Coordinates of C-alpha atoms in Angstrom, one line a residue:
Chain A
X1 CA 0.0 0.0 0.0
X2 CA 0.6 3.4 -0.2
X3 CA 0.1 5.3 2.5
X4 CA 0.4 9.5 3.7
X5 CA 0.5 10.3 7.4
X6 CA -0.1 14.2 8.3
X7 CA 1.1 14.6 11.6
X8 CA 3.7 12.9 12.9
X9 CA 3.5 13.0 16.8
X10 CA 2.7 9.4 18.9
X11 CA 0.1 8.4 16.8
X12 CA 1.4 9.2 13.3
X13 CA 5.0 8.1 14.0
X14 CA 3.7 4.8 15.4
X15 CA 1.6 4.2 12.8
X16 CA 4.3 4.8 10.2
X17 CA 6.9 2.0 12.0
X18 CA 4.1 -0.5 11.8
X19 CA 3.2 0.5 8.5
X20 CA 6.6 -0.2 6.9
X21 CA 7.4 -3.0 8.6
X22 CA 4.1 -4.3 6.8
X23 CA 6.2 -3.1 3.7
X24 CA 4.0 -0.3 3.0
X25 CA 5.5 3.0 0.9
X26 CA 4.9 5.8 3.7
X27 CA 4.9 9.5 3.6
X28 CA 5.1 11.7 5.9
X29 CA 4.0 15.6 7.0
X30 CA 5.0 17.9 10.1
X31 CA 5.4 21.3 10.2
X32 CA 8.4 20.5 12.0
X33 CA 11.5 20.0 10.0
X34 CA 13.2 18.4 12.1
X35 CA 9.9 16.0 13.3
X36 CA 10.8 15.0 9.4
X37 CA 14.1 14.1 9.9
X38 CA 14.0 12.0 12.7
X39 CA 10.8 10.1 11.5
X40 CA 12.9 9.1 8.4
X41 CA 16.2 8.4 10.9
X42 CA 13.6 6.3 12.9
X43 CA 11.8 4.3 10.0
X44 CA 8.5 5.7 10.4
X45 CA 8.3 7.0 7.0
X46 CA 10.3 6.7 3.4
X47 CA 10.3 10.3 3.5
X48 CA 8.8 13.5 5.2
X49 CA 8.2 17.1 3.9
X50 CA 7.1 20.0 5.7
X51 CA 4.4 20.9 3.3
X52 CA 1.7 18.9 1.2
X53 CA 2.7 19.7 -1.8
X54 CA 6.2 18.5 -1.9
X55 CA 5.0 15.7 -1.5
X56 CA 5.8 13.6 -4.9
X57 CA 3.5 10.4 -4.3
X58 CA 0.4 12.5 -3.1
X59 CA -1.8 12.0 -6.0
X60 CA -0.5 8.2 -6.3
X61 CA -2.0 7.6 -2.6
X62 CA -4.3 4.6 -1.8
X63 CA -4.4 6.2 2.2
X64 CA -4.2 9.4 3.9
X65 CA -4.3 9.2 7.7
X66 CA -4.7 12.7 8.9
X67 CA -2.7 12.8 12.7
X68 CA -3.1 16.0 13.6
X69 CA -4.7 17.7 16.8
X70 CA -8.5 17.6 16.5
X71 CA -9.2 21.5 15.3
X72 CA -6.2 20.7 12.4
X73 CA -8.2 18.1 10.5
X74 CA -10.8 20.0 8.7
X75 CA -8.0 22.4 7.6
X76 CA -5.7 19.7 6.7
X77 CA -8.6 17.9 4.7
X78 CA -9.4 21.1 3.2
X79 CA -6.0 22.0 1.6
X80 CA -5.6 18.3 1.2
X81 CA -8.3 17.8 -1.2
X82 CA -7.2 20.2 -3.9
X83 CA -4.5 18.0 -4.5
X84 CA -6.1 14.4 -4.3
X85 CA -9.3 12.3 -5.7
X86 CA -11.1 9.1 -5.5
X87 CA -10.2 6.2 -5.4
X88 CA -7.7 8.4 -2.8
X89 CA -9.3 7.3 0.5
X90 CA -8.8 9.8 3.7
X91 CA -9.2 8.7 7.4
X92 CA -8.4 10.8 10.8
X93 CA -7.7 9.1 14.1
X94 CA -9.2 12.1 15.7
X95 CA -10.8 11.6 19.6
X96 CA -14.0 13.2 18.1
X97 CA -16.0 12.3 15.5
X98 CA -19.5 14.3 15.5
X99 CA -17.6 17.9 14.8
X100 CA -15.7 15.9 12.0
X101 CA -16.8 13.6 10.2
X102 CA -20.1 15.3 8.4
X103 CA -18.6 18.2 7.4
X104 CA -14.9 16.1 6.5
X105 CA -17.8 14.5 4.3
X106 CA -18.8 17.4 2.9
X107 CA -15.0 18.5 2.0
X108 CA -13.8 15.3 0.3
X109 CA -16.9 12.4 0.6
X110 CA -13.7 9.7 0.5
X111 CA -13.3 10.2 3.9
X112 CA -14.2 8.0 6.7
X113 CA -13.6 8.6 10.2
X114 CA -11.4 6.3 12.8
X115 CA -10.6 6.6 16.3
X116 CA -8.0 4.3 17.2
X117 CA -8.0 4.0 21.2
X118 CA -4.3 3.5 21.7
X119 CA -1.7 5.9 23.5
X120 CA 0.6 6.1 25.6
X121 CA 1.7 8.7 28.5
X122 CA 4.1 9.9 26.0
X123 CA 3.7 12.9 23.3
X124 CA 5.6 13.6 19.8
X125 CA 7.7 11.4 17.4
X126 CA 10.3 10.3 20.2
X127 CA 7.0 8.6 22.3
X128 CA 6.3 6.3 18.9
X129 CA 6.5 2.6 19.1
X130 CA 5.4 -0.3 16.8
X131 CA 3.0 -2.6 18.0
X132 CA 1.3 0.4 19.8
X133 CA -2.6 -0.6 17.9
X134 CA -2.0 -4.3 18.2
X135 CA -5.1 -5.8 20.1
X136 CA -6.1 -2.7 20.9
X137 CA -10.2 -1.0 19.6
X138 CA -10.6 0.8 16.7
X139 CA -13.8 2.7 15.9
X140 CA -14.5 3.0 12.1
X141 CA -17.6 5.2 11.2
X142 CA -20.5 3.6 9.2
X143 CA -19.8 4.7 5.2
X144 CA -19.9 3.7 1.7
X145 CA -16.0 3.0 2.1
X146 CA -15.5 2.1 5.3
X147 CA -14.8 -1.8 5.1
X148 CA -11.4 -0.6 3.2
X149 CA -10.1 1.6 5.9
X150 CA -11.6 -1.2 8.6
X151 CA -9.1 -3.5 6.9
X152 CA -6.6 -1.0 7.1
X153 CA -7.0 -1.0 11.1
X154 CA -7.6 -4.8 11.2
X155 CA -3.9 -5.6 9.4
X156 CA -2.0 -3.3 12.0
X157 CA -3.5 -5.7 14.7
X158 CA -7.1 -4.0 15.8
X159 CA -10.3 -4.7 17.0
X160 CA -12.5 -2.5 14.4
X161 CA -15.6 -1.7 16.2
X162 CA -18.2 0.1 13.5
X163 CA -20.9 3.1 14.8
X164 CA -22.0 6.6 13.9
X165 CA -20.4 9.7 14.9
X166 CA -22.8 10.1 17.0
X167 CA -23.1 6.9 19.3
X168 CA -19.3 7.2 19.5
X169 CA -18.6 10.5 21.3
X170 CA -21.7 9.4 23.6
X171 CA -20.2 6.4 24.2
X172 CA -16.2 8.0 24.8
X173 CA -17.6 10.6 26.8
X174 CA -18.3 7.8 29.6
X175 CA -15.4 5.8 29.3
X176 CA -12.6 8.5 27.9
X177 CA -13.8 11.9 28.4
X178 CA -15.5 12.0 31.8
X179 CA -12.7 9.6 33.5
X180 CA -10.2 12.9 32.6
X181 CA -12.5 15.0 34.5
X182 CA -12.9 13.2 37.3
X183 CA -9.7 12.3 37.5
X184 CA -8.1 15.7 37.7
X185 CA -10.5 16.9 40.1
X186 CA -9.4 14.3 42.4
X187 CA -5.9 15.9 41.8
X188 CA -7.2 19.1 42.2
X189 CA -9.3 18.7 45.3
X190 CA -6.0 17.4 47.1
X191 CA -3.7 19.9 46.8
X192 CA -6.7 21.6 48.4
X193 CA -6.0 19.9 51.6
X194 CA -6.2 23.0 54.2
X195 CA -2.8 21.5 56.1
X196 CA 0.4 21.8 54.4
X197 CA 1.5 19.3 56.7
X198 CA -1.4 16.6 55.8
X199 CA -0.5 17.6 52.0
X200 CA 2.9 16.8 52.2
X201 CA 2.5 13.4 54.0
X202 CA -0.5 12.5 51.5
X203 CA 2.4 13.3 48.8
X204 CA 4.0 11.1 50.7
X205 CA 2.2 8.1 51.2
X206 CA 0.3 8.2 48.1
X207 CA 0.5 4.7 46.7
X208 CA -0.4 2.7 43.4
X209 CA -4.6 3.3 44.2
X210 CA -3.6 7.3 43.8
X211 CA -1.3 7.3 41.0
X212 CA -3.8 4.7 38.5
X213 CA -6.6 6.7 39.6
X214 CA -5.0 9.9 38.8
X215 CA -3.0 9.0 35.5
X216 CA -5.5 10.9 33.2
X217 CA -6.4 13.5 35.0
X218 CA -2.8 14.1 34.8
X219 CA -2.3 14.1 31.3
X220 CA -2.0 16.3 28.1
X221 CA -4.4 19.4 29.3
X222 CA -4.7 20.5 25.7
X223 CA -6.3 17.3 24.7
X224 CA -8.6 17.3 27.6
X225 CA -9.6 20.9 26.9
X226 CA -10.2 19.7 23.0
X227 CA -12.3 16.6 24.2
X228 CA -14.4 19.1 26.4
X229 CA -14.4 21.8 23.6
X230 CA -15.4 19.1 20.5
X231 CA -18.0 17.0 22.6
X232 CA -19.7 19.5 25.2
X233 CA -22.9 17.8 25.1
X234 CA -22.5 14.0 25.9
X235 CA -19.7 15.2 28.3
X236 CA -21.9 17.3 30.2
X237 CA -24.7 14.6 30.3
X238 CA -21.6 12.1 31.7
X239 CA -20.4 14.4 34.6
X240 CA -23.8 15.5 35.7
X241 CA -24.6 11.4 36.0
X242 CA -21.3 11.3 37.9
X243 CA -22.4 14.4 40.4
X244 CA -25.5 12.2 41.4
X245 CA -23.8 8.8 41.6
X246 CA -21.1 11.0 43.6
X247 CA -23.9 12.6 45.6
X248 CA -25.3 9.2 46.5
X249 CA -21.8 8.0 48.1
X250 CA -21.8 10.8 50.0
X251 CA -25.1 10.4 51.3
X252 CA -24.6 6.7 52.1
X253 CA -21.0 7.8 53.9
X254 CA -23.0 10.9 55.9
X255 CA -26.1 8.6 57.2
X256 CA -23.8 5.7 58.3
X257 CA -25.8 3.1 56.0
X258 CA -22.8 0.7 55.7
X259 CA -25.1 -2.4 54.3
X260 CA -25.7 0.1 51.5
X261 CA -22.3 1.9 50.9
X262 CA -21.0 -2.4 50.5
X263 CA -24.4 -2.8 48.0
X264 CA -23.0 0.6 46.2
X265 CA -19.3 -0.9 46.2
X266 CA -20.1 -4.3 45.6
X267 CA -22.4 -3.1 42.4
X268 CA -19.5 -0.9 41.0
X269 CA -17.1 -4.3 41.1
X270 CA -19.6 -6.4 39.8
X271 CA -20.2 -3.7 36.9
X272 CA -16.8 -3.2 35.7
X273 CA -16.1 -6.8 35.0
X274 CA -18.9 -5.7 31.9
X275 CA -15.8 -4.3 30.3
X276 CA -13.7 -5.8 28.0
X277 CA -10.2 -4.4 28.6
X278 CA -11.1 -4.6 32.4
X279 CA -11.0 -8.9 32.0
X280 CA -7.9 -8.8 29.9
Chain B
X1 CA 13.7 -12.9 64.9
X2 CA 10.5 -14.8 66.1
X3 CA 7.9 -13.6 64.5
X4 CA 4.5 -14.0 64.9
X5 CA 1.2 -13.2 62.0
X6 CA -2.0 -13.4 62.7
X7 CA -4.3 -13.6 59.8
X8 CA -2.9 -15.3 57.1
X9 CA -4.0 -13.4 53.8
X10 CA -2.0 -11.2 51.3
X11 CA -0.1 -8.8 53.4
X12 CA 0.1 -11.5 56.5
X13 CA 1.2 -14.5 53.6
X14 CA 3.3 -12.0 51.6
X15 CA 5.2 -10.8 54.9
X16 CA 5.7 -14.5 55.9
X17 CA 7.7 -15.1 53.1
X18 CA 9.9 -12.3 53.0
X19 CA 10.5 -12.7 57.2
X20 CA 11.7 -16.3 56.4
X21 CA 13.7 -15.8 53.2
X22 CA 15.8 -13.2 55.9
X23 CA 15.9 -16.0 58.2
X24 CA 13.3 -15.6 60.9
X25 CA 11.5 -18.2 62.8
X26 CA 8.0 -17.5 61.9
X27 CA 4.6 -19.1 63.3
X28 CA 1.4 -18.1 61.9
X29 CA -2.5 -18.4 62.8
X30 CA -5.7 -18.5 60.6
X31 CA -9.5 -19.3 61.4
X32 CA -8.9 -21.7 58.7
X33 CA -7.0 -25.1 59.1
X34 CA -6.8 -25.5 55.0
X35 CA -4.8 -22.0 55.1
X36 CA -2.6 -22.7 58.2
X37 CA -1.8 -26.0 55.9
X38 CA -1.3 -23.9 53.0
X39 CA 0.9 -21.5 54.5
X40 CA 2.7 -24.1 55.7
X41 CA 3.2 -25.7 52.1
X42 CA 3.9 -22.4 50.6
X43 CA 7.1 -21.5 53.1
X44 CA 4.9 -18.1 54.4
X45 CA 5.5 -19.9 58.0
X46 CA 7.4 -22.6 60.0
X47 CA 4.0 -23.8 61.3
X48 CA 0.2 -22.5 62.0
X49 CA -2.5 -23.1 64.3
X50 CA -6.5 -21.7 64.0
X51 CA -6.3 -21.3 67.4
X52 CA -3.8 -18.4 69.4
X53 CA -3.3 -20.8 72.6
X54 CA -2.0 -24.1 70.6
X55 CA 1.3 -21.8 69.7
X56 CA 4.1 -22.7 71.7
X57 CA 6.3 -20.0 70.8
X58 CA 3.7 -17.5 71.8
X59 CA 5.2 -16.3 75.1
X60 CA 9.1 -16.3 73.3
X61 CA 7.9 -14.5 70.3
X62 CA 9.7 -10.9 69.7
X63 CA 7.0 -9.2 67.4
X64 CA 3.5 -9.9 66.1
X65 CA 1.7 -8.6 63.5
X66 CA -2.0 -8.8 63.7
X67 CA -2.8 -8.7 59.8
X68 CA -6.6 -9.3 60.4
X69 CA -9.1 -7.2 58.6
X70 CA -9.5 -3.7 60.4
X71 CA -12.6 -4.7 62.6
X72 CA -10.8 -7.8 63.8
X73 CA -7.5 -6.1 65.4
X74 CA -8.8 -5.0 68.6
X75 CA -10.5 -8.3 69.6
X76 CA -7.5 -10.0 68.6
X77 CA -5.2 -7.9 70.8
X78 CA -7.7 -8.5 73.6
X79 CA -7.3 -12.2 73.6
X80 CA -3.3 -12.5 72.9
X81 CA -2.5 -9.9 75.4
X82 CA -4.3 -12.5 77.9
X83 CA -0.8 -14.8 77.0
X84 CA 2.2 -12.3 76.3
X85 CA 4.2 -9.9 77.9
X86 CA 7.1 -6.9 77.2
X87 CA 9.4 -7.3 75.6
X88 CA 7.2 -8.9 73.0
X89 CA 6.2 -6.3 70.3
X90 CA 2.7 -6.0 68.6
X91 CA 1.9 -4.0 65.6
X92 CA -1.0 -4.7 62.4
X93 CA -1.4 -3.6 59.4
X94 CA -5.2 -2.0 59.6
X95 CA -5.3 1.0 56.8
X96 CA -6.7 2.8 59.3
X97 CA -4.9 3.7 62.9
X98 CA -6.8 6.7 64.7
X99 CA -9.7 4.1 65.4
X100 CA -6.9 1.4 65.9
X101 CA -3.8 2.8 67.9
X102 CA -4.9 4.8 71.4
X103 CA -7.1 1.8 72.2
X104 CA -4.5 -1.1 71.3
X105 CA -2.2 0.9 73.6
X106 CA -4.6 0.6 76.3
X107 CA -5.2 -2.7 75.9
X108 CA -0.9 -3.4 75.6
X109 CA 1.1 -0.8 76.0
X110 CA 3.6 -2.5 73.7
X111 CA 1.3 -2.0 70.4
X112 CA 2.5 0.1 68.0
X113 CA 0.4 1.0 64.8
X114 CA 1.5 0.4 61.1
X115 CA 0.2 0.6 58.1
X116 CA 2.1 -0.5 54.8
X117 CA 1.4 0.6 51.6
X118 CA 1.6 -2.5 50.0
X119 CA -1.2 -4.3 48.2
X120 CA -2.2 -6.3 45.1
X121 CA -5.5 -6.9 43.2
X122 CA -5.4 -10.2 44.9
X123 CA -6.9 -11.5 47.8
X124 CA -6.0 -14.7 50.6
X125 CA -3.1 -16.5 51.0
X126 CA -3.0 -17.5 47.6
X127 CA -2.3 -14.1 45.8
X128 CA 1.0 -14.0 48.5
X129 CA 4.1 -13.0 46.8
X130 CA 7.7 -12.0 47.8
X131 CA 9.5 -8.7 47.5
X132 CA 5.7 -7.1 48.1
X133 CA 7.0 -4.7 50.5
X134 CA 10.2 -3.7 48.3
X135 CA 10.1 -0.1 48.0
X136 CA 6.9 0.6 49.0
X137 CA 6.2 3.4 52.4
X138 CA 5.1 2.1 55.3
X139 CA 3.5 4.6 58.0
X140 CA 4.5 3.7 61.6
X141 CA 2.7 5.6 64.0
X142 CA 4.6 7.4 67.2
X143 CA 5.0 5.9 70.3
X144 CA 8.1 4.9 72.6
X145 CA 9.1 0.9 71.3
X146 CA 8.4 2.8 67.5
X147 CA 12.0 2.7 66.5
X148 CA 12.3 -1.4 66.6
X149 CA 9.2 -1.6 64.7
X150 CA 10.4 1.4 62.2
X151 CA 13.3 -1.4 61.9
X152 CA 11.5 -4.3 61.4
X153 CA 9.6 -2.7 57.9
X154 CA 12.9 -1.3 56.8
X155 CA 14.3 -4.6 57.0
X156 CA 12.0 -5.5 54.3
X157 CA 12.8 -3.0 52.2
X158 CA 10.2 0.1 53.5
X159 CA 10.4 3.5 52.9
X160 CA 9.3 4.1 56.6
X161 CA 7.1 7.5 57.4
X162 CA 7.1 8.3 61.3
X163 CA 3.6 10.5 61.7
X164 CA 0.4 10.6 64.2
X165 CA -3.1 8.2 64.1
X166 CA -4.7 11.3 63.7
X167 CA -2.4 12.5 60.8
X168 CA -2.3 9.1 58.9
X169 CA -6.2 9.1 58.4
X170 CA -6.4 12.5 57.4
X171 CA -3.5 12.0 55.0
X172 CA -5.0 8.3 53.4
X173 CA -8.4 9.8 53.3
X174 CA -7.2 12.0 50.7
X175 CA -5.0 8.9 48.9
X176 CA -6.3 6.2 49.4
X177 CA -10.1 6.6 50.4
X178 CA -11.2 9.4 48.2
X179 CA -10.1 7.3 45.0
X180 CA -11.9 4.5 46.2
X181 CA -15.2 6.1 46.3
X182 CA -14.8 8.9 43.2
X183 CA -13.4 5.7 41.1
X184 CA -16.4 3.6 42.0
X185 CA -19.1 6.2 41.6
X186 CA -17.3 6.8 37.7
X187 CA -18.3 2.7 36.8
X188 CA -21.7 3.2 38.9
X189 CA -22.1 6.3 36.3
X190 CA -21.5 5.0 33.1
X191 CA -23.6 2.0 33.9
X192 CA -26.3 4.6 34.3
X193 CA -25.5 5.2 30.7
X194 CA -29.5 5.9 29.6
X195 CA -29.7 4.3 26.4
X196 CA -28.2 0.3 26.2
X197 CA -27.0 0.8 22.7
X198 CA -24.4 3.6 24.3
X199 CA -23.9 1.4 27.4
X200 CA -22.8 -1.8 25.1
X201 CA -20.3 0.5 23.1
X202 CA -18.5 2.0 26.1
X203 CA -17.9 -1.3 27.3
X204 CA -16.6 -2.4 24.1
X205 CA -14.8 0.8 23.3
X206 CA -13.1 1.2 27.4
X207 CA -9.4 1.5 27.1
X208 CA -6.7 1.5 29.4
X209 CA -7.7 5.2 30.7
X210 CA -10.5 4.0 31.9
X211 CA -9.7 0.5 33.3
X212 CA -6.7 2.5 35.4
X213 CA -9.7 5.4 36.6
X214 CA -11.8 2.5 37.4
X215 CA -9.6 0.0 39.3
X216 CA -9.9 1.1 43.0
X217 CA -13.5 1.3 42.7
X218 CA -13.3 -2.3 41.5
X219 CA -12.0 -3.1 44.3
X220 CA -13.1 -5.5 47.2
X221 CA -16.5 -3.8 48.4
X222 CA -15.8 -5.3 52.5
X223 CA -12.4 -3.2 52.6
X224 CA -13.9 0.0 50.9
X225 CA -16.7 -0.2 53.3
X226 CA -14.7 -0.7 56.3
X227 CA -12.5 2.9 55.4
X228 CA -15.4 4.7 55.3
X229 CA -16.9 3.4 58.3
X230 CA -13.4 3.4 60.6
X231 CA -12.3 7.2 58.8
X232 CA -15.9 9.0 58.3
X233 CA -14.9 12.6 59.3
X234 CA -11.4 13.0 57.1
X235 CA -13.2 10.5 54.3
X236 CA -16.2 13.1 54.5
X237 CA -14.0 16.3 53.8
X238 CA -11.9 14.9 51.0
X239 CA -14.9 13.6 49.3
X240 CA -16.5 17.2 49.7
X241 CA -14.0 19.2 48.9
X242 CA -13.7 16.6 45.8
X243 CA -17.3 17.8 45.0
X244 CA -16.2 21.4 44.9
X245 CA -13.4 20.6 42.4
X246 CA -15.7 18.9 40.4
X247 CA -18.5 21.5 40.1
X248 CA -15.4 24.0 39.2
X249 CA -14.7 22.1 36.2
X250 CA -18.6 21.2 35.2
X251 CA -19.2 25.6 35.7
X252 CA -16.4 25.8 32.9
X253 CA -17.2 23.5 30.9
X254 CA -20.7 24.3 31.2
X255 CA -19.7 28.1 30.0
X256 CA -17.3 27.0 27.2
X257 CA -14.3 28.9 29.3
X258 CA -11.7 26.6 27.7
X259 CA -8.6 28.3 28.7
X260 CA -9.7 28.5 32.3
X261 CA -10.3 24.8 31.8
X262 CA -7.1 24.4 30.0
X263 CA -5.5 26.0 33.1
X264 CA -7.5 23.8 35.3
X265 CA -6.3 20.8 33.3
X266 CA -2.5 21.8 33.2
X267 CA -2.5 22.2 37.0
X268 CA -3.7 18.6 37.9
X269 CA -0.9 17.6 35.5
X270 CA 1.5 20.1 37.2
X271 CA 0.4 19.3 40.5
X272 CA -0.1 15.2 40.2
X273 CA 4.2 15.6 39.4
X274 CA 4.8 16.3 43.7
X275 CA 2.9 13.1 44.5
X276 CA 6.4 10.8 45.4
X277 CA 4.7 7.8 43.7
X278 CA 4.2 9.4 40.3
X279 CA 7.3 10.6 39.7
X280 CA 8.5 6.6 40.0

């Protein structure tokens, strides 16, 4: 295959090593010349140029995977597709898919939208890694095209999962979105501890239960703000569920009703073995 | 060192086998004659007994460590200071000590309270593993005889914090407790997810954000309960003031103020970096 990644941070540079060790010819785009100079040193592409159209192969493209923060893809598609046409297919691996995919539609209808859920705690070129979408979900949205880029997904390792734009920011707002917020409000809330001392021995004594619980909330802010900014809606709808279920602890906690707070606890166990990466 | 454990689960199994690698004569006790066997088998102890009164090292013993769920430490201490004497040490392991400590000393003076912070997802003697307490902290509370016990932990590899009863539970609360109930109430949430289409994709599309936001709320329901029963006050001011945080960011997101949110977001990142255990 021939494939073009625009973007080459985590996601595009990992994407890249597992694309040519597939064999595929890669290309590569990053504002940053020297992002394109150590993604060719590294392998993830055959070769990189700061803009599009420097790019020899672009017209000769089967793939274009657009890796760029979310409020870079329309642009990108939009400059993009003076250059390209069908059968030239273009995908995004973009958190969001309601604020992109019609209107990406609308730009260039050979697009079809993907969400890969891998990551690491890592950001930028030097953070890639091969193997990083290997067993991990991939969400393809429903179009006319979209069994191609499914298989493109499926050959790199991943589970394709296949919805609308819509029932997949509802659904990441549960189990991506909201667990940021929450998360960093826990961090937040304990540096509001009113004794300095208590603070410094709960940095202290914080153990593995603190840091797992708080590893999102402590990540990339920019992406959380982008997740909040591109999918107000279901994200709202998530935390205000949260502030009840919260709200309920509390109450149980307050009125001493330990039979219930272990019925609450025992429910929240039971429920998150429903999850498939929780019984890997 | 004799050593004596009673209650023969993960910490008291895990601690067994570490005491005997180094050397130490070890006896153990358990309500149940199939783990004393076990624990035999396993090389946590040189031999058990369900019953305190049938060990014959009891009155030569140097320490014991009542590893007994929290509600179970007093009683314990009640019947075994009925057959030893100083210079014999006791100590447990409860994760809770204000509720623990001032009456264990007034039951035998020679009690001093620990807590390590040492733990797996397992449970029983069976999820028992070496080198468990290997670089983890372990809080041992003030008192006269602390510095042999303060020893004895180091010995296995602690990081050993010297701090009050009173101080501990204000400082786990934040930690240890809060996480447990704002990680639980995030799956009890999601599954409140309203429509089942949604629900069956976030479980499908959970990642490894999620699973680590969710796993102390997975936890064992009995031992969640028990922190919020034996720490209500400080549990009840970290969950609180974990409300307030979490209205904070709801308000901005609510108003679309994304670079206050952005600055929310950055210092959770910023501040998660002082906790000891995430800079590892």
């Amino acid at each position: 295959m021939r494939v073009g990644i625009i973007g080459l941070g985590l996601i595009g540079g990992s994407l890249g090593l597992d694309l040519r060790r597939l064999g595929d010819r890669v290309w590569g785009v990053s504002r940053s010349r020297a992002t394109c100079e150590l993604a060719v040193q590294m392998g993830a592409v055959d070769y990189a140029e700061p803009e599009l159209e420097h790019i020899s192969d672009l017209v000769h493209t089967d793939l274009i995977v657009i890796c760029t923060p979310i409020a870079q893809v329309l642009p990108v598609l939009q400059k993009l597709s003076k250059y390209i046409q069908p059968p030239t297919l273009v995908t995004d691996v973009a958190s969001v898919k309601g604020a992109i995919v019609p209107s990406a539609q609308a730009i260039y209808p050979h697009f079809v939208g993907s969400h890969p859920m891998a990551g690491t705690a890592g950001q930028g070129i030097t953070a890639a890694e091969s193997g990083l979408f290997q067993e991990r979900v991939c969400v393809v949205c429903e179009g006319e095209i979209a069994d191609t880029v499914a298989q493109f997904w499926q050959r790199l390792g991943m589970k394709v999962v296949r919805c609308s734009p819509t029932e997949h920011d509802r659904a990441v707002a549960w189990i991506s979105h909201l667990p940021v917020m929450v998360s960093a409000s826990l961090i937040r809330s304990v540096s509001q501890a009113s004794d300095p001392q208590i603070l410094r021995l709960a940095h202290q004594l914080a153990s593995s239960g603190f840091r797992d619980t708080s590893r999102v909330g402590g990540g990339n802010p920019e992406l959380g703000t982008l997740m909040a900014e591109y999918n107000t809606t279901p994200l709202l709808t998530a935390l205000q569920t949260y502030q009840q279920a919260l709200a309920q602890v509390i109450d149980l906690i307050q009125n001493h009703q330990w039979r219930e707070l272990y019925e609450y606890l025992a429910t929240a166990r039971d429920d998150r073995s429903l999850f498939d990466i929780c019984r890997e």
